Amino acid sequence: MRHLLYFLFICPVLLVTSCSQNKEPFFTRYRTVFQIGDQPEWAAKDLNARHWENRIALVPDGQIFWSRTKIDILKAPETLKPYGLRLEVYGEYEVFWDGVLIGKNGNPGQEADLPPEGKLWTTFTIPAHLTHAGEHVMALRLSNYYYPDHIGNYGLKIDYYDDLLTDRLIQNSYMHIFAGAFLITAIYFLFLFLGNKKEYPALIFSISCLLFFGLTMTHFVKTTVPIHYSLHVIRLEVITSLMFGISFLIPLYFSMQFPYPKWKLFLGVYTAILLFIFSIEHHLFDYTILNMTLSLLLFSLCIAVFGIYKKAKGALLVLLTLLLCIFIRHYVSLNISLFTGFSLILLNMLYLLSLRIKEQRLAYENSLVQSTRLRLELLKKNIQPHFLMNTLTSLIDWIEESPKKGVLFIEALAKEFDLLNQIENKTLIPITQEIELCRTHLEIMEYRKEVNYSWEEEGIHTNEKIPPGILHTLLENGITHSLPLKDNSITFKLIFELNDQYKSYTFLTFAGAVQSEPRNRANGTGFKYIKARLTESYQSKWDFTSEPTGHGWKNTIKLYS
């Protein structure tokens, strides 16, 4: 776990390093202008485009339209290192630089008749003789058949051609390592949850890591998988949906780690807010993602503050991380702040989960130690000199009076010790084996105390399992602390009930009187042993009550689903 934390901490550092390459700019870009129509002379460098439109709202039916962008090259390229031009444009187009065709992406004007062709992100080489320092014009001959209302400024970057290709590949290699780390983490905690299906924080963390893996891969798929511009909105829809899932799961996780009053109600209100943000102005994807991120941070901040108020472990670290995420968002771009912030938040979630796992492990180890100590004390009680002396004395008497019953007495005693030896090192045993142990003990005690003990059962499922010795302990308490009825008998009855919420074992003692106060019994070694055994096998998913009744005593053990 510690090595995993270190590894995931390094990932955001690699992310920031790969995304923050501060190069001196090679160009200055001016405003882009548009004109509907198709005339070859519009590609010329010296064309007068004073009357062209600054913005076009709609170009229907896949018509051809042109755009022109004035660009100043600040310095000429180095020898044998030509400049490249990377574009992100909605549409299929031809690229002209100073009136010279330097590239083509798809079939502009023929989209209705031909299948989609070209990529949304494309890189072209600019001829070296056209990249001298000074003013240049880039003209695009376009058509946008699939999204005729998506006409506007487009992504543009000029750099050395080799750097445009390699920088993005290097960045994506970092991001694939980054995403893979969270994929492995998601799989690990998914299997951890499958091993203990009641550990829901592990499941939520696993799904959050899986969604973050999907978000990272979908965002950076543009280099490895060619995407036509007609599919770009689908990609943005996937990103927004993944963001919605992450924005819901992270506050849910913190709500489970730092529970607060009426947290389900407040989480429902937060979900309604997310749905409102997701639905309003849905076509503005960056706006939707930003608002969901801010809602996530604000709601999580409130939960962390309440956790600090309640002195919960890890709450202060969560608060500081969320404040750091807000600081990062203020000073860097949305994409960098998004991935860096989420990675830091997921690291906090992992840290809280590691604290929870550590506490559970320590509690389990303590229960094992306590269970072992109490088991040894219980065995010591069964074989202590007082027990042996009384048993041997009774055995001598029976051998003298009735050798055949003496032999049966010896066999019952041997059988009980053999059963105790079989079950003492097990966590769970079949209920039938526990009942056999109880019946054998009653047989021994009949010889010792010359009381008529009887055993009854109701609703027992033979395939059920139970911690060893707990019914035997209740039986011993009933024998020790109860007086027989007028007919010199004591009856013990075990009732099993099963429903959707819990399993219930009710152990009844039908006797004449009780020889000790209930509080003395509740604090005895036997009850401590029962509670330790139940904690060892069922953690906190159990309940044990013991109380006197008109007929004797009633013990109830409930095991919750």
Coordinates of C-alpha atoms in Angstrom, one line a residue:
M1 CA 0.0 0.0 0.0
R2 CA 2.8 2.4 0.9
H3 CA 4.6 1.8 -2.4
L4 CA 1.4 2.3 -4.3
L5 CA 0.9 5.7 -2.6
Y6 CA 4.4 6.7 -3.5
F7 CA 3.9 5.6 -7.1
L8 CA 0.6 7.4 -7.5
F9 CA 2.2 10.6 -6.0
I10 CA 4.9 10.6 -8.6
C11 CA 2.2 10.4 -11.4
P12 CA 0.9 13.9 -11.0
V13 CA 4.4 15.2 -11.0
L14 CA 5.0 13.5 -14.3
L15 CA 1.7 14.9 -15.5
V16 CA 2.6 18.5 -14.7
T17 CA 6.1 18.0 -16.1
S18 CA 4.7 16.6 -19.4
C19 CA 2.1 19.3 -19.8
S20 CA 4.1 22.4 -18.8
Q21 CA 6.7 22.8 -21.5
N22 CA 7.3 26.6 -21.6
K23 CA 8.8 27.3 -25.0
E24 CA 9.4 30.7 -26.4
P25 CA 6.5 31.4 -28.9
F26 CA 7.3 31.2 -32.6
F27 CA 4.3 33.2 -33.8
T28 CA 1.6 35.7 -33.1
R29 CA -1.9 34.9 -34.3
Y30 CA -4.5 37.5 -35.2
R31 CA -8.3 37.4 -35.6
T32 CA -9.8 34.9 -38.0
V33 CA -12.4 36.1 -40.5
F34 CA -14.9 34.1 -42.6
Q35 CA -16.7 34.2 -45.9
I36 CA -19.3 31.8 -47.4
G37 CA -18.6 30.9 -51.0
D38 CA -15.8 29.3 -53.0
Q39 CA -13.4 31.3 -55.0
P40 CA -9.8 30.2 -55.6
E41 CA -8.4 33.7 -55.3
W42 CA -9.4 33.8 -51.7
A43 CA -6.3 31.8 -50.9
A44 CA -4.0 34.7 -52.0
K45 CA -1.8 36.3 -49.4
D46 CA -2.5 39.9 -50.5
L47 CA -6.3 39.5 -50.7
N48 CA -8.3 42.4 -49.2
A49 CA -10.5 40.6 -46.6
R50 CA -11.7 43.8 -44.9
H51 CA -15.4 43.0 -45.5
W52 CA -15.3 39.4 -44.4
E53 CA -17.3 38.3 -41.3
N54 CA -15.7 38.0 -37.8
R55 CA -18.1 35.2 -37.1
I56 CA -20.6 32.9 -39.0
A57 CA -23.4 31.3 -37.0
L58 CA -24.5 28.7 -39.5
V59 CA -23.3 27.2 -42.8
P60 CA -26.0 24.7 -43.9
D61 CA -26.0 21.8 -46.4
G62 CA -22.2 21.3 -46.3
Q63 CA -21.5 24.5 -48.3
I64 CA -18.0 25.6 -48.9
F65 CA -16.8 28.6 -46.9
W66 CA -13.3 30.1 -46.3
S67 CA -11.4 31.4 -43.3
R68 CA -8.3 33.6 -43.3
T69 CA -6.0 34.2 -40.3
K70 CA -3.1 36.6 -40.3
I71 CA 0.0 35.2 -38.6
D72 CA 3.3 36.8 -37.7
I73 CA 6.4 34.5 -37.7
L74 CA 8.6 35.9 -35.0
K75 CA 11.8 34.2 -36.1
A76 CA 12.9 32.0 -39.1
P77 CA 13.3 28.3 -38.5
E78 CA 16.7 26.7 -38.1
T79 CA 18.3 25.0 -41.1
L80 CA 16.9 21.6 -41.9
K81 CA 14.2 22.0 -39.2
P82 CA 11.1 23.1 -40.9
Y83 CA 8.1 24.6 -39.1
G84 CA 4.9 22.6 -38.8
L85 CA 1.3 23.6 -38.4
R86 CA -1.1 21.7 -36.1
L87 CA -4.8 22.3 -36.5
E88 CA -7.9 21.4 -34.6
V89 CA -10.9 22.2 -36.9
Y90 CA -14.5 21.2 -37.2
G91 CA -14.8 20.2 -40.8
E92 CA -13.0 18.8 -43.8
Y93 CA -10.6 21.3 -45.4
E94 CA -7.7 22.4 -47.6
V95 CA -4.9 24.5 -46.0
F96 CA -3.2 27.3 -47.9
W97 CA -0.1 29.2 -46.6
D98 CA 0.6 32.5 -48.3
G99 CA -1.5 31.2 -51.3
V100 CA 0.3 27.8 -51.5
L101 CA -1.6 24.6 -50.8
I102 CA 0.3 22.8 -48.1
G103 CA -2.1 20.1 -47.1
K104 CA -5.6 18.5 -47.3
N105 CA -7.8 16.9 -44.7
G106 CA -10.8 15.2 -46.1
N107 CA -13.0 16.3 -49.1
P108 CA -14.5 19.7 -48.5
G109 CA -17.8 20.2 -50.2
Q110 CA -18.3 16.5 -50.9
E111 CA -19.1 15.3 -47.4
A112 CA -22.8 14.6 -48.3
D113 CA -21.7 12.2 -51.1
L114 CA -18.5 10.7 -49.7
P115 CA -17.9 8.9 -46.4
P116 CA -16.2 10.8 -43.5
E117 CA -12.5 11.3 -44.2
G118 CA -9.7 13.1 -42.3
K119 CA -8.9 13.7 -38.7
L120 CA -9.9 16.4 -36.2
W121 CA -6.2 16.9 -35.2
T122 CA -3.9 17.2 -38.1
T123 CA -0.3 18.3 -38.6
F124 CA 1.2 19.8 -41.8
T125 CA 4.7 20.9 -42.8
I126 CA 5.2 24.5 -43.9
P127 CA 7.7 24.9 -46.7
A128 CA 10.9 26.5 -45.4
H129 CA 10.9 29.3 -48.0
L130 CA 7.4 30.4 -46.7
T131 CA 8.4 30.7 -43.0
H132 CA 10.7 33.8 -43.0
A133 CA 10.1 36.2 -40.1
G134 CA 7.2 38.6 -40.8
E135 CA 3.6 38.5 -41.8
H136 CA 1.9 35.5 -43.4
V137 CA -1.7 34.4 -44.1
M138 CA -3.2 31.0 -43.5
A139 CA -6.4 30.3 -45.5
L140 CA -8.7 27.3 -45.1
R141 CA -11.2 26.1 -47.6
L142 CA -13.8 24.3 -45.5
S143 CA -17.1 22.5 -45.3
N144 CA -18.8 21.5 -42.1
Y145 CA -21.6 19.1 -43.1
Y146 CA -22.1 17.3 -39.7
Y147 CA -22.1 20.3 -37.4
P148 CA -23.1 23.4 -39.5
D149 CA -23.5 25.5 -36.3
H150 CA -19.9 24.8 -35.1
I151 CA -18.2 27.6 -37.0
G152 CA -15.6 29.6 -35.2
N153 CA -12.0 29.9 -34.1
Y154 CA -10.0 26.7 -34.2
G155 CA -7.0 25.3 -32.5
L156 CA -3.7 26.4 -34.1
K157 CA -0.1 25.8 -33.1
I158 CA 3.1 26.5 -35.0
D159 CA 6.4 24.8 -33.9
Y160 CA 9.1 22.7 -35.4
Y161 CA 7.5 19.9 -37.3
D162 CA 9.4 17.1 -35.5
D163 CA 8.6 18.6 -32.1
L164 CA 4.9 18.8 -33.0
L165 CA 4.9 15.1 -33.6
T166 CA 7.2 13.9 -30.8
D167 CA 6.0 16.2 -28.0
R168 CA 2.5 14.9 -28.2
L169 CA 3.7 11.3 -28.3
I170 CA 5.9 11.9 -25.3
Q171 CA 3.1 13.5 -23.4
N172 CA 0.7 10.7 -24.3
S173 CA 3.2 8.1 -23.1
Y174 CA 3.3 9.8 -19.7
M175 CA -0.5 9.9 -19.7
H176 CA -0.8 6.2 -20.6
I177 CA 1.5 5.4 -17.6
F178 CA -0.5 7.7 -15.5
A179 CA -3.8 6.2 -16.6
G180 CA -2.5 2.6 -16.2
A181 CA -1.6 3.2 -12.6
F182 CA -5.2 4.1 -11.8
L183 CA -6.4 1.1 -13.8
I184 CA -4.3 -1.2 -11.8
T185 CA -5.5 0.4 -8.6
A186 CA -9.1 0.1 -9.7
I187 CA -8.6 -3.6 -10.4
Y188 CA -6.8 -4.2 -7.1
F189 CA -9.5 -2.6 -5.0
L190 CA -12.3 -4.3 -7.0
F191 CA -10.8 -7.7 -6.0
L192 CA -10.4 -6.4 -2.5
F193 CA -14.1 -5.6 -2.5
L194 CA -15.1 -9.0 -3.9
G195 CA -13.2 -10.5 -1.0
N196 CA -15.3 -8.5 1.4
K197 CA -18.5 -7.3 -0.2
K198 CA -19.5 -5.2 2.7
E199 CA -16.5 -2.9 2.2
Y200 CA -18.3 -0.3 0.0
P201 CA -15.7 2.5 0.3
A202 CA -13.3 0.1 -1.6
L203 CA -15.8 -0.4 -4.3
I204 CA -16.5 3.4 -4.7
F205 CA -12.8 4.1 -4.8
S206 CA -12.3 1.3 -7.4
I207 CA -15.1 2.8 -9.6
S208 CA -13.7 6.3 -9.2
C209 CA -10.2 5.1 -10.4
L210 CA -11.8 3.3 -13.3
L211 CA -13.8 6.4 -14.3
F212 CA -10.6 8.5 -14.0
F213 CA -8.8 6.0 -16.2
G214 CA -11.5 6.3 -18.8
L215 CA -11.5 10.1 -18.6
T216 CA -7.7 10.2 -19.1
M217 CA -7.8 7.8 -22.0
T218 CA -10.7 9.5 -23.7
H219 CA -9.1 12.9 -23.4
F220 CA -5.8 11.8 -24.8
V221 CA -7.1 9.4 -27.4
K222 CA -6.6 12.0 -30.1
T223 CA -3.0 11.1 -30.8
T224 CA -3.3 7.3 -30.9
V225 CA -6.7 7.0 -32.5
P226 CA -7.7 9.0 -35.6
I227 CA -11.0 10.8 -34.9
H228 CA -13.1 12.4 -37.6
Y229 CA -14.7 15.7 -36.5
S230 CA -18.2 14.1 -36.7
L231 CA -17.3 11.9 -33.8
H232 CA -15.8 14.6 -31.6
V233 CA -19.1 15.5 -29.9
I234 CA -19.5 11.9 -29.0
R235 CA -16.1 12.0 -27.4
L236 CA -17.0 15.1 -25.4
E237 CA -20.3 13.5 -24.3
V238 CA -18.3 10.6 -23.0
I239 CA -15.9 12.9 -21.1
T240 CA -18.8 14.9 -19.6
S241 CA -20.5 11.7 -18.5
L242 CA -17.3 10.3 -16.9
M243 CA -17.0 13.7 -15.1
F244 CA -20.5 13.4 -13.8
G245 CA -19.8 10.0 -12.4
I246 CA -16.5 11.1 -10.7
S247 CA -18.2 14.3 -9.4
F248 CA -20.9 12.2 -7.7
L249 CA -18.7 9.4 -6.4
I250 CA -16.0 11.5 -4.7
P251 CA -18.4 13.4 -2.3
L252 CA -20.2 10.1 -1.7
Y253 CA -16.9 8.5 -0.6
F254 CA -16.1 11.4 1.7
S255 CA -19.6 11.2 3.1
M256 CA -19.0 7.6 4.1
Q257 CA -15.6 8.4 5.6
F258 CA -16.7 11.5 7.5
P259 CA -20.5 10.8 8.1
Y260 CA -22.5 13.8 9.0
P261 CA -26.2 14.3 10.1
K262 CA -28.7 13.6 7.3
W263 CA -25.9 12.9 4.8
K264 CA -28.2 11.0 2.5
L265 CA -30.5 14.0 2.2
F266 CA -27.6 16.4 1.5
L267 CA -26.2 14.0 -1.0
G268 CA -29.5 13.8 -2.8
V269 CA -29.6 17.6 -3.0
Y270 CA -26.0 17.6 -4.4
T271 CA -27.0 15.0 -7.0
A272 CA -29.9 17.2 -8.1
I273 CA -27.5 20.1 -8.5
L274 CA -25.2 17.9 -10.6
L275 CA -28.1 16.8 -12.8
F276 CA -29.1 20.5 -13.3
I277 CA -25.5 21.4 -14.2
F278 CA -25.3 18.4 -16.6
S279 CA -28.6 19.3 -18.4
I280 CA -28.4 23.1 -18.6
E281 CA -26.3 24.5 -21.4
H282 CA -25.2 20.9 -22.1
H283 CA -23.7 21.8 -25.5
L284 CA -21.1 24.0 -23.7
F285 CA -19.0 21.1 -22.6
D286 CA -16.1 23.0 -20.9
Y287 CA -18.6 25.1 -19.1
T288 CA -20.4 22.0 -17.8
I289 CA -17.2 20.3 -16.7
L290 CA -16.0 23.4 -14.9
N291 CA -19.2 23.8 -13.0
M292 CA -19.3 20.1 -12.0
T293 CA -15.7 20.4 -10.8
L294 CA -16.5 23.5 -8.7
S295 CA -19.5 21.8 -7.2
L296 CA -17.4 18.8 -6.3
L297 CA -14.8 20.9 -4.6
L298 CA -17.2 23.0 -2.6
F299 CA -19.3 20.1 -1.4
S300 CA -16.2 18.0 -0.5
L301 CA -14.8 21.0 1.3
C302 CA -17.9 21.2 3.5
I303 CA -17.6 17.5 4.3
A304 CA -13.9 17.8 5.1
V305 CA -14.6 20.8 7.5
F306 CA -17.2 18.8 9.3
G307 CA -14.7 15.9 9.5
I308 CA -12.1 18.2 11.1
Y309 CA -14.8 19.4 13.6
K310 CA -15.4 15.8 14.5
K311 CA -11.6 15.2 14.7
A312 CA -11.8 12.4 12.1
K313 CA -8.5 11.0 10.9
G314 CA -7.4 12.3 7.5
A315 CA -9.9 15.1 7.4
L316 CA -7.3 17.9 7.6
L317 CA -5.3 16.4 4.8
V318 CA -8.4 16.2 2.6
L319 CA -9.2 19.9 3.3
L320 CA -5.6 21.0 2.5
T321 CA -5.7 18.9 -0.8
L322 CA -9.0 20.4 -1.8
L323 CA -7.7 24.0 -1.2
L324 CA -4.6 23.1 -3.2
C325 CA -6.8 21.9 -6.1
I326 CA -8.6 25.3 -6.0
F327 CA -5.3 27.1 -6.0
I328 CA -4.0 25.0 -9.0
R329 CA -7.3 25.7 -10.9
H330 CA -6.8 29.4 -10.5
Y331 CA -3.3 29.5 -11.9
V332 CA -3.2 26.8 -14.6
S333 CA -5.4 25.7 -17.5
L334 CA -8.5 23.6 -17.0
N335 CA -7.0 20.4 -18.5
I336 CA -3.9 20.5 -16.3
S337 CA -5.8 21.5 -13.2
L338 CA -8.4 18.8 -13.9
F339 CA -6.1 15.9 -14.1
T340 CA -3.7 17.1 -11.4
G341 CA -6.5 17.9 -9.0
F342 CA -8.3 14.6 -9.5
S343 CA -5.1 12.6 -9.1
L344 CA -4.5 14.4 -5.8
I345 CA -8.0 13.8 -4.6
L346 CA -7.8 10.1 -5.5
L347 CA -4.6 9.9 -3.6
N348 CA -6.4 11.3 -0.5
M349 CA -9.1 8.7 -1.0
L350 CA -6.5 6.0 -1.2
Y351 CA -4.9 7.3 2.0
L352 CA -8.2 7.3 3.9
L353 CA -8.9 3.8 2.6
S354 CA -5.5 2.6 3.8
L355 CA -6.2 4.1 7.2
R356 CA -9.5 2.2 7.3
I357 CA -7.9 -1.1 6.2
K358 CA -5.2 -0.6 8.8
E359 CA -7.8 -0.1 11.6
Q360 CA -9.7 -3.1 10.4
R361 CA -6.5 -5.2 10.4
L362 CA -5.5 -4.1 13.9
A363 CA -9.0 -4.7 15.2
Y364 CA -9.0 -8.2 13.6
E365 CA -5.5 -9.0 15.1
N366 CA -6.7 -7.8 18.5
S367 CA -9.8 -9.9 18.2
L368 CA -7.6 -12.9 17.3
V369 CA -5.4 -12.3 20.3
Q370 CA -8.4 -11.9 22.6
S371 CA -10.1 -14.9 21.1
T372 CA -7.0 -17.0 21.6
R373 CA -6.5 -15.9 25.2
L374 CA -10.2 -16.5 26.1
R375 CA -10.2 -19.9 24.3
L376 CA -7.2 -20.9 26.4
E377 CA -8.9 -19.7 29.5
L378 CA -12.1 -21.6 28.5
L379 CA -10.1 -24.8 27.9
K380 CA -8.3 -24.2 31.2
K381 CA -11.7 -24.0 32.9
N382 CA -12.8 -27.3 31.4
I383 CA -9.7 -29.1 32.5
Q384 CA -8.8 -27.3 35.7
P385 CA -8.2 -29.5 38.8
H386 CA -11.6 -28.6 40.3
F387 CA -13.5 -29.8 37.2
L388 CA -11.3 -32.9 36.9
M389 CA -11.5 -33.8 40.6
N390 CA -15.3 -33.5 40.6
T391 CA -15.5 -35.5 37.4
L392 CA -13.1 -38.2 38.6
T393 CA -14.9 -38.4 42.0
S394 CA -18.2 -38.9 40.2
L395 CA -16.6 -41.4 37.9
I396 CA -15.3 -43.5 40.8
D397 CA -18.7 -43.6 42.4
W398 CA -20.3 -44.7 39.1
I399 CA -17.7 -47.4 38.6
E400 CA -18.3 -48.8 42.1
E401 CA -22.1 -48.6 41.8
S402 CA -22.6 -49.4 38.1
P403 CA -19.5 -50.3 36.1
K404 CA -21.5 -50.2 32.8
K405 CA -22.6 -46.6 33.4
G406 CA -19.1 -45.8 34.5
V407 CA -17.8 -47.0 31.1
L408 CA -20.5 -44.8 29.4
F409 CA -19.4 -41.9 31.6
I410 CA -15.7 -42.3 30.5
E411 CA -16.8 -42.6 26.8
A412 CA -18.8 -39.3 27.1
L413 CA -15.9 -37.5 28.8
A414 CA -13.5 -38.7 26.1
K415 CA -15.9 -37.7 23.3
E416 CA -16.2 -34.2 24.7
F417 CA -12.4 -33.7 25.0
D418 CA -12.0 -35.1 21.5
L419 CA -14.6 -32.6 20.1
L420 CA -13.0 -29.7 22.0
N421 CA -9.7 -30.7 20.5
Q422 CA -11.2 -30.7 16.9
I423 CA -12.8 -27.3 17.1
E424 CA -10.6 -25.1 19.2
N425 CA -8.4 -23.8 16.3
K426 CA -11.3 -23.2 13.9
T427 CA -13.1 -20.0 13.2
L428 CA -16.4 -21.5 12.1
I429 CA -17.8 -25.0 12.5
P430 CA -21.0 -26.7 11.4
I431 CA -23.9 -26.1 13.8
T432 CA -24.4 -29.9 14.0
Q433 CA -20.9 -30.3 15.5
E434 CA -21.6 -27.6 18.1
I435 CA -24.9 -29.3 19.0
E436 CA -23.1 -32.6 19.3
L437 CA -20.7 -31.0 21.7
C438 CA -23.6 -29.6 23.8
R439 CA -25.3 -33.0 23.9
T440 CA -22.1 -34.7 25.0
H441 CA -21.6 -32.2 27.8
L442 CA -25.1 -32.7 29.1
E443 CA -24.5 -36.4 29.2
I444 CA -21.4 -35.8 31.3
M445 CA -23.2 -33.4 33.6
E446 CA -26.1 -35.9 34.1
Y447 CA -23.6 -38.3 35.6
R448 CA -21.9 -35.7 37.7
K449 CA -24.9 -33.8 39.1
E450 CA -27.6 -36.5 38.8
V451 CA -30.0 -34.0 37.2
N452 CA -32.1 -34.8 34.2
Y453 CA -30.9 -32.6 31.4
S454 CA -32.7 -32.5 28.1
W455 CA -31.9 -30.8 24.8
E456 CA -34.5 -29.6 22.2
E457 CA -34.1 -28.0 18.8
E458 CA -36.3 -26.0 16.5
G459 CA -35.7 -24.8 12.9
I460 CA -32.1 -25.9 12.7
H461 CA -30.4 -25.7 9.2
T462 CA -27.7 -28.3 9.1
N463 CA -25.7 -26.3 6.5
E464 CA -25.3 -23.3 8.8
K465 CA -22.0 -22.6 10.5
I466 CA -21.2 -20.9 13.8
P467 CA -18.1 -19.9 15.9
P468 CA -17.0 -22.9 18.0
G469 CA -17.9 -23.1 21.7
I470 CA -20.4 -20.2 21.9
L471 CA -23.5 -22.5 22.4
H472 CA -21.4 -24.7 24.7
T473 CA -20.5 -21.7 26.8
L474 CA -24.2 -20.7 27.1
L475 CA -25.0 -24.3 28.1
E476 CA -22.3 -24.2 30.8
N477 CA -23.7 -21.0 32.1
G478 CA -27.2 -22.4 32.2
I479 CA -25.9 -25.5 34.1
T480 CA -23.8 -23.5 36.5
H481 CA -26.2 -20.7 37.4
S482 CA -29.6 -22.5 37.3
L483 CA -31.3 -24.8 39.8
P484 CA -33.4 -27.7 38.6
L485 CA -37.2 -27.8 38.5
K486 CA -39.3 -29.7 41.0
D487 CA -39.0 -32.8 38.9
N488 CA -35.2 -32.5 39.0
S489 CA -34.9 -31.5 35.4
I490 CA -33.4 -28.6 33.4
T491 CA -34.3 -28.2 29.7
F492 CA -32.3 -26.3 27.1
K493 CA -33.8 -25.3 23.7
L494 CA -32.1 -23.9 20.7
I495 CA -34.3 -22.0 18.1
F496 CA -33.0 -20.9 14.7
E497 CA -34.7 -18.2 12.6
L498 CA -33.7 -16.8 9.2
N499 CA -34.9 -13.7 7.3
D500 CA -33.6 -11.2 4.8
Q501 CA -32.0 -9.0 7.5
Y502 CA -30.4 -11.5 9.9
K503 CA -30.0 -15.0 11.3
S504 CA -31.1 -15.5 14.8
Y505 CA -30.1 -18.2 17.4
T506 CA -32.3 -18.1 20.6
F507 CA -31.0 -20.3 23.5
L508 CA -33.6 -20.9 26.2
T509 CA -33.0 -22.4 29.7
F510 CA -36.0 -23.8 31.5
A511 CA -35.0 -24.1 35.1
G512 CA -36.3 -23.4 38.6
A513 CA -34.2 -20.4 39.7
V514 CA -31.1 -18.4 38.9
Q515 CA -28.2 -18.5 41.3
S516 CA -26.4 -15.2 40.4
E517 CA -27.2 -11.7 39.3
P518 CA -27.4 -10.9 35.5
R519 CA -24.6 -8.3 35.6
N520 CA -22.2 -10.9 37.1
R521 CA -23.0 -13.2 34.2
A522 CA -22.6 -10.5 31.6
N523 CA -19.1 -9.7 32.8
G524 CA -18.0 -13.3 33.1
T525 CA -15.3 -15.0 31.0
G526 CA -17.9 -17.0 29.1
F527 CA -19.7 -13.9 27.8
K528 CA -16.4 -12.2 26.9
Y529 CA -15.4 -15.3 24.9
I530 CA -18.7 -15.3 23.0
K531 CA -18.4 -11.6 22.1
A532 CA -14.8 -12.1 21.0
R533 CA -15.7 -15.0 18.8
L534 CA -18.5 -13.1 17.2
T535 CA -16.3 -10.1 16.5
E536 CA -13.6 -12.3 15.0
S537 CA -16.0 -13.9 12.5
Y538 CA -18.6 -11.1 11.9
Q539 CA -16.8 -7.9 12.8
S540 CA -19.6 -5.6 14.0
K541 CA -22.5 -7.3 12.2
W542 CA -23.8 -9.1 15.2
D543 CA -25.9 -8.5 18.3
F544 CA -26.0 -10.5 21.6
T545 CA -28.5 -10.2 24.4
S546 CA -28.9 -12.2 27.6
E547 CA -31.8 -11.7 30.0
P548 CA -33.8 -13.6 32.7
T549 CA -37.3 -14.8 31.9
G550 CA -40.2 -16.4 33.9
H551 CA -39.1 -19.8 32.9
G552 CA -35.3 -19.3 33.4
W553 CA -33.0 -17.6 31.0
K554 CA -33.0 -16.4 27.4
N555 CA -29.9 -15.7 25.2
T556 CA -30.3 -14.3 21.7
I557 CA -27.5 -14.1 19.0
K558 CA -28.3 -12.2 15.8
L559 CA -26.0 -12.3 12.8
Y560 CA -26.8 -9.6 10.3
S561 CA -26.5 -9.9 6.5

